[in-house]
Amino acid sequence: AQSVTQPDIHITVSEGASLELRCNYSYGATPYLFWYVQSPGQGLQLLLKYFSGDTLVQGIKGFEAEFKRSQSSFNLRKPSVHWSDAAEYFCAAAGGSSASKIIFGSGTRLSIRP
Amino acid sequence: GAVVSQHPSWVICKSGTSVKIECRSLDFQATTMFWYRQFPKQSLMLMATSNEGSKATYEQGVEKDKFLINHASLTLSTLTVTSAHPEDSSFYICSAREAGRNYGYTFGSGTRLTVV
């Protein structure tokens, strides 16, 4: 069955420190991959997406993600976090037909320590 | 860029009544619409997928008679929660996709439903 796994429920990092949020997927073939951010009570904002090509993807707000086929991973990184980055982060995947649905991971809540 | 307008952003209704949530694609034709539900501190769970002019396909465990989805036009899809109960209180989000746009999914801003 298709699935997206985010092993970390909650992560706390100090402001200015680097960040890495983990994401693993299980699909029959390489899916299209996404990272979204959600602030409390708000909708989703797309940070970045991977379809094909360069495995290091640049996104908005200084985020990047690296696709590693051998590890079935798509981890999100940021070199220096800001207090405003505190939010819920969702990794998601879609694959197969042109009308494929997006499946979301369980999310990782990011807290920033002053 | 593509925009999906979702209304209302929040609604409170009495138990037993029905509530309709609308999603409109403002500058593109939403050939496929996805409806998600999100309980507090949980992830987004897909409820159903609808293609314009066709009946919606519901995910396992989602009651199709309770959550009525209409996708009669390429710019409008609605989700009606019928005979709502407190356990239906949740955050509902739609996502629209236009045929030919390579995995360009556009999400609405969500609707917070509270059933009292």
GROMACS .gro file of C-alpha atoms in nm:
model
  230
    1ALA     CA    1   0.000   0.000   0.000
    2GLN     CA    2   0.112   0.353  -0.071
    3SER     CA    3   0.223   0.545   0.234
    4VAL     CA    4   0.420   0.844   0.356
    5THR     CA    5   0.597   0.828   0.690
    6GLN     CA    6   0.721   1.114   0.902
    7PRO     CA    7   0.893   0.949   1.198
    8ASP     CA    8   0.927   1.262   1.409
    9ILE     CA    9   0.607   1.386   1.571
   10HIS     CA   10   0.762   1.692   1.735
   11ILE     CA   11   1.099   1.860   1.696
   12THR     CA   12   1.238   2.156   1.886
   13VAL     CA   13   1.537   2.350   1.757
   14SER     CA   14   1.702   2.672   1.865
   15GLU     CA   15   1.657   2.980   1.656
   16GLY     CA   16   1.945   3.005   1.411
   17ALA     CA   17   2.015   2.634   1.422
   18SER     CA   18   1.987   2.402   1.125
   19LEU     CA   19   1.685   2.184   1.067
   20GLU     CA   20   1.616   1.853   0.903
   21LEU     CA   21   1.270   1.695   0.892
   22ARG     CA   22   1.254   1.335   0.780
   23CYS     CA   23   1.017   1.181   0.528
   24ASN     CA   24   1.005   0.833   0.382
   25TYR     CA   25   0.767   0.700   0.122
   26SER     CA   26   0.647   0.362   0.008
   27TYR     CA   27   0.520   0.350  -0.349
   28GLY     CA   28   0.540   0.108  -0.639
   29ALA     CA   29   0.734   0.361  -0.842
   30THR     CA   30   0.894   0.694  -0.758
   31PRO     CA   31   0.609   0.926  -0.669
   32TYR     CA   32   0.589   1.299  -0.701
   33LEU     CA   33   0.684   1.446  -0.365
   34PHE     CA   34   0.580   1.758  -0.179
   35TRP     CA   35   0.642   1.944   0.145
   36TYR     CA   36   0.368   2.166   0.288
   37VAL     CA   37   0.360   2.390   0.594
   38GLN     CA   38   0.052   2.466   0.802
   39SER     CA   39   0.020   2.729   1.072
   40PRO     CA   40  -0.244   2.673   1.343
   41GLY     CA   41  -0.595   2.706   1.206
   42GLN     CA   42  -0.467   2.784   0.860
   43GLY     CA   43  -0.461   2.611   0.524
   44LEU     CA   44  -0.160   2.455   0.354
   45GLN     CA   45   0.127   2.635   0.190
   46LEU     CA   46   0.345   2.452  -0.061
   47LEU     CA   47   0.714   2.478   0.026
   48LEU     CA   48   0.855   2.274  -0.259
   49LYS     CA   49   0.793   1.977  -0.485
   50TYR     CA   50   0.992   1.715  -0.672
   51PHE     CA   51   0.885   1.566  -1.000
   52SER     CA   52   1.210   1.458  -1.166
   53GLY     CA   53   1.559   1.581  -1.249
   54ASP     CA   54   1.788   1.741  -0.994
   55THR     CA   55   1.744   1.557  -0.667
   56LEU     CA   56   1.810   1.869  -0.460
   57VAL     CA   57   1.504   2.091  -0.474
   58GLN     CA   58   1.494   2.453  -0.364
   59GLY     CA   59   1.177   2.594  -0.217
   60ILE     CA   60   1.040   2.906  -0.061
   61LYS     CA   61   1.143   3.057   0.271
   62GLY     CA   62   1.495   2.914   0.242
   63PHE     CA   63   1.389   2.550   0.253
   64GLU     CA   64   1.535   2.273   0.041
   65ALA     CA   65   1.476   1.900   0.015
   66GLU     CA   66   1.680   1.615  -0.120
   67PHE     CA   67   1.532   1.314  -0.295
   68LYS     CA   68   1.721   0.992  -0.229
   69ARG     CA   69   1.583   0.701  -0.429
   70SER     CA   70   1.801   0.443  -0.253
   71GLN     CA   71   1.658   0.544   0.084
   72SER     CA   72   1.304   0.623  -0.035
   73SER     CA   73   1.346   0.954   0.141
   74PHE     CA   74   1.268   1.319   0.080
   75ASN     CA   75   1.402   1.508   0.380
   76LEU     CA   76   1.342   1.879   0.429
   77ARG     CA   77   1.626   2.103   0.540
   78LYS     CA   78   1.689   2.462   0.635
   79PRO     CA   79   2.033   2.594   0.734
   80SER     CA   80   1.909   2.848   0.988
   81VAL     CA   81   1.558   2.851   1.132
   82HIS     CA   82   1.364   3.158   1.235
   83TRP     CA   83   1.100   3.183   1.505
   84SER     CA   84   0.841   3.227   1.231
   85ASP     CA   85   0.916   2.876   1.103
   86ALA     CA   86   0.731   2.724   1.398
   87ALA     CA   87   0.442   2.532   1.239
   88GLU     CA   88   0.328   2.188   1.132
   89TYR     CA   89   0.510   2.038   0.835
   90PHE     CA   90   0.360   1.772   0.612
   91CYS     CA   91   0.538   1.556   0.361
   92ALA     CA   92   0.311   1.429   0.082
   93ALA     CA   93   0.326   1.213  -0.227
   94ALA     CA   94   0.125   1.145  -0.539
   95GLY     CA   95   0.188   0.893  -0.810
   96GLY     CA   96   0.051   0.675  -1.082
   97SER     CA   97  -0.226   0.815  -1.298
   98SER     CA   98  -0.268   1.177  -1.393
   99ALA     CA   99  -0.547   1.213  -1.142
  100SER     CA  100  -0.357   1.062  -0.853
  101LYS     CA  101  -0.454   1.174  -0.509
  102ILE     CA  102  -0.204   1.325  -0.268
  103ILE     CA  103  -0.131   1.117   0.040
  104PHE     CA  104  -0.003   1.301   0.345
  105GLY     CA  105   0.233   1.194   0.616
  106SER     CA  106   0.130   1.234   0.978
  107GLY     CA  107   0.311   1.564   1.013
  108THR     CA  108   0.596   1.700   1.223
  109ARG     CA  109   0.537   1.985   1.461
  110LEU     CA  110   0.830   2.224   1.471
  111SER     CA  111   0.890   2.439   1.778
  112ILE     CA  112   1.159   2.706   1.793
  113ARG     CA  113   1.355   2.765   2.111
  114PRO     CA  114   1.446   3.135   2.158
  115GLY     CA  115  -0.118   3.164  -0.994
  116ALA     CA  116  -0.398   2.918  -0.943
  117VAL     CA  117  -0.636   3.006  -0.662
  118VAL     CA  118  -0.908   2.804  -0.492
  119SER     CA  119  -1.159   2.998  -0.286
  120GLN     CA  120  -1.316   2.796  -0.005
  121HIS     CA  121  -1.618   2.916   0.191
  122PRO     CA  122  -1.711   2.948   0.463
  123SER     CA  123  -1.385   2.965   0.655
  124TRP     CA  124  -1.566   2.862   0.970
  125VAL     CA  125  -1.917   2.754   1.057
  126ILE     CA  126  -2.104   2.652   1.371
  127CYS     CA  127  -2.418   2.447   1.330
  128LYS     CA  128  -2.662   2.261   1.549
  129SER     CA  129  -2.657   1.885   1.568
  130GLY     CA  130  -2.888   1.732   1.307
  131THR     CA  131  -2.862   2.013   1.055
  132SER     CA  132  -2.675   2.011   0.724
  133VAL     CA  133  -2.383   2.229   0.623
  134LYS     CA  134  -2.255   2.304   0.274
  135ILE     CA  135  -1.894   2.393   0.201
  136GLU     CA  136  -1.799   2.541  -0.136
  137CYS     CA  137  -1.473   2.540  -0.328
  138ARG     CA  138  -1.434   2.750  -0.639
  139SER     CA  139  -1.138   2.757  -0.872
  140LEU     CA  140  -1.096   3.121  -0.967
  141ASP     CA  141  -0.864   3.114  -1.265
  142PHE     CA  142  -0.854   2.757  -1.388
  143GLN     CA  143  -1.077   2.463  -1.459
  144ALA     CA  144  -1.076   2.212  -1.176
  145THR     CA  145  -1.123   1.885  -1.355
  146THR     CA  146  -1.050   1.690  -1.035
  147MET     CA  147  -1.136   1.791  -0.681
  148PHE     CA  148  -1.016   1.623  -0.364
  149TRP     CA  149  -1.179   1.667  -0.023
  150TYR     CA  150  -0.980   1.616   0.296
  151ARG     CA  151  -1.067   1.614   0.665
  152GLN     CA  152  -0.825   1.704   0.939
  153PHE     CA  153  -0.891   1.641   1.307
  154PRO     CA  154  -0.702   1.849   1.565
  155LYS     CA  155  -0.333   1.772   1.575
  156GLN     CA  156  -0.370   1.510   1.305
  157SER     CA  157  -0.284   1.483   0.939
  158LEU     CA  158  -0.508   1.536   0.638
  159MET     CA  159  -0.714   1.232   0.549
  160LEU     CA  160  -0.856   1.206   0.201
  161MET     CA  161  -1.233   1.166   0.205
  162ALA     CA  162  -1.319   1.155  -0.162
  163THR     CA  163  -1.212   1.235  -0.515
  164SER     CA  164  -1.448   1.382  -0.770
  165ASN     CA  165  -1.416   1.446  -1.140
  166GLU     CA  166  -1.637   1.706  -1.304
  167GLY     CA  167  -1.966   1.557  -1.410
  168SER     CA  168  -1.906   1.222  -1.243
  169LYS     CA  169  -1.996   1.068  -0.912
  170ALA     CA  170  -1.737   1.105  -0.640
  171THR     CA  171  -1.515   0.817  -0.536
  172TYR     CA  172  -1.508   0.782  -0.159
  173GLU     CA  173  -1.226   0.646   0.051
  174GLN     CA  174  -1.286   0.342   0.263
  175GLY     CA  175  -1.475   0.424   0.578
  176VAL     CA  176  -1.622   0.752   0.454
  177GLU     CA  177  -2.002   0.754   0.445
  178LYS     CA  178  -2.108   0.875   0.102
  179ASP     CA  179  -2.466   0.939   0.218
  180LYS     CA  180  -2.341   1.163   0.495
  181PHE     CA  181  -2.080   1.356   0.299
  182LEU     CA  182  -2.242   1.456  -0.028
  183ILE     CA  183  -2.006   1.583  -0.293
  184ASN     CA  184  -2.119   1.767  -0.602
  185HIS     CA  185  -1.883   1.863  -0.883
  186ALA     CA  186  -2.127   1.975  -1.148
  187SER     CA  187  -1.907   2.240  -1.305
  188LEU     CA  188  -1.539   2.287  -1.376
  189THR     CA  189  -1.512   2.573  -1.130
  190LEU     CA  190  -1.729   2.464  -0.839
  191SER     CA  191  -1.738   2.167  -0.605
  192THR     CA  192  -1.941   2.140  -0.287
  193LEU     CA  193  -1.927   1.918   0.018
  194THR     CA  194  -2.246   1.887   0.220
  195VAL     CA  195  -2.229   1.736   0.565
  196THR     CA  196  -2.578   1.600   0.624
  197SER     CA  197  -2.733   1.551   0.966
  198ALA     CA  198  -2.417   1.676   1.129
  199HIS     CA  199  -2.312   1.547   1.471
  200PRO     CA  200  -2.045   1.670   1.711
  201GLU     CA  201  -1.806   1.400   1.591
  202ASP     CA  202  -1.817   1.560   1.245
  203SER     CA  203  -1.652   1.871   1.388
  204SER     CA  204  -1.327   1.902   1.197
  205PHE     CA  205  -1.125   2.107   0.952
  206TYR     CA  206  -1.225   2.037   0.592
  207ILE     CA  207  -0.994   2.129   0.303
  208CYS     CA  208  -1.045   2.097  -0.069
  209SER     CA  209  -0.778   2.058  -0.333
  210ALA     CA  210  -0.826   2.116  -0.703
  211ARG     CA  211  -0.631   1.994  -0.999
  212GLU     CA  212  -0.649   2.108  -1.357
  213ALA     CA  213  -0.601   1.853  -1.634
  214GLY     CA  214  -0.273   1.906  -1.815
  215ARG     CA  215  -0.102   2.081  -1.523
  216ASN     CA  216   0.162   1.841  -1.411
  217TYR     CA  217   0.067   1.765  -1.054
  218GLY     CA  218  -0.037   2.121  -0.987
  219TYR     CA  219  -0.259   2.078  -0.685
  220THR     CA  220  -0.413   2.394  -0.538
  221PHE     CA  221  -0.557   2.385  -0.189
  222GLY     CA  222  -0.837   2.591  -0.045
  223SER     CA  223  -0.788   2.771   0.284
  224GLY     CA  224  -1.004   2.526   0.475
  225THR     CA  225  -1.331   2.532   0.667
  226ARG     CA  226  -1.353   2.485   1.043
  227LEU     CA  227  -1.681   2.307   1.120
  228THR     CA  228  -1.808   2.296   1.477
  229VAL     CA  229  -2.125   2.101   1.549
  230VAL     CA  230  -2.291   2.181   1.881
   0.00000   0.00000   0.00000
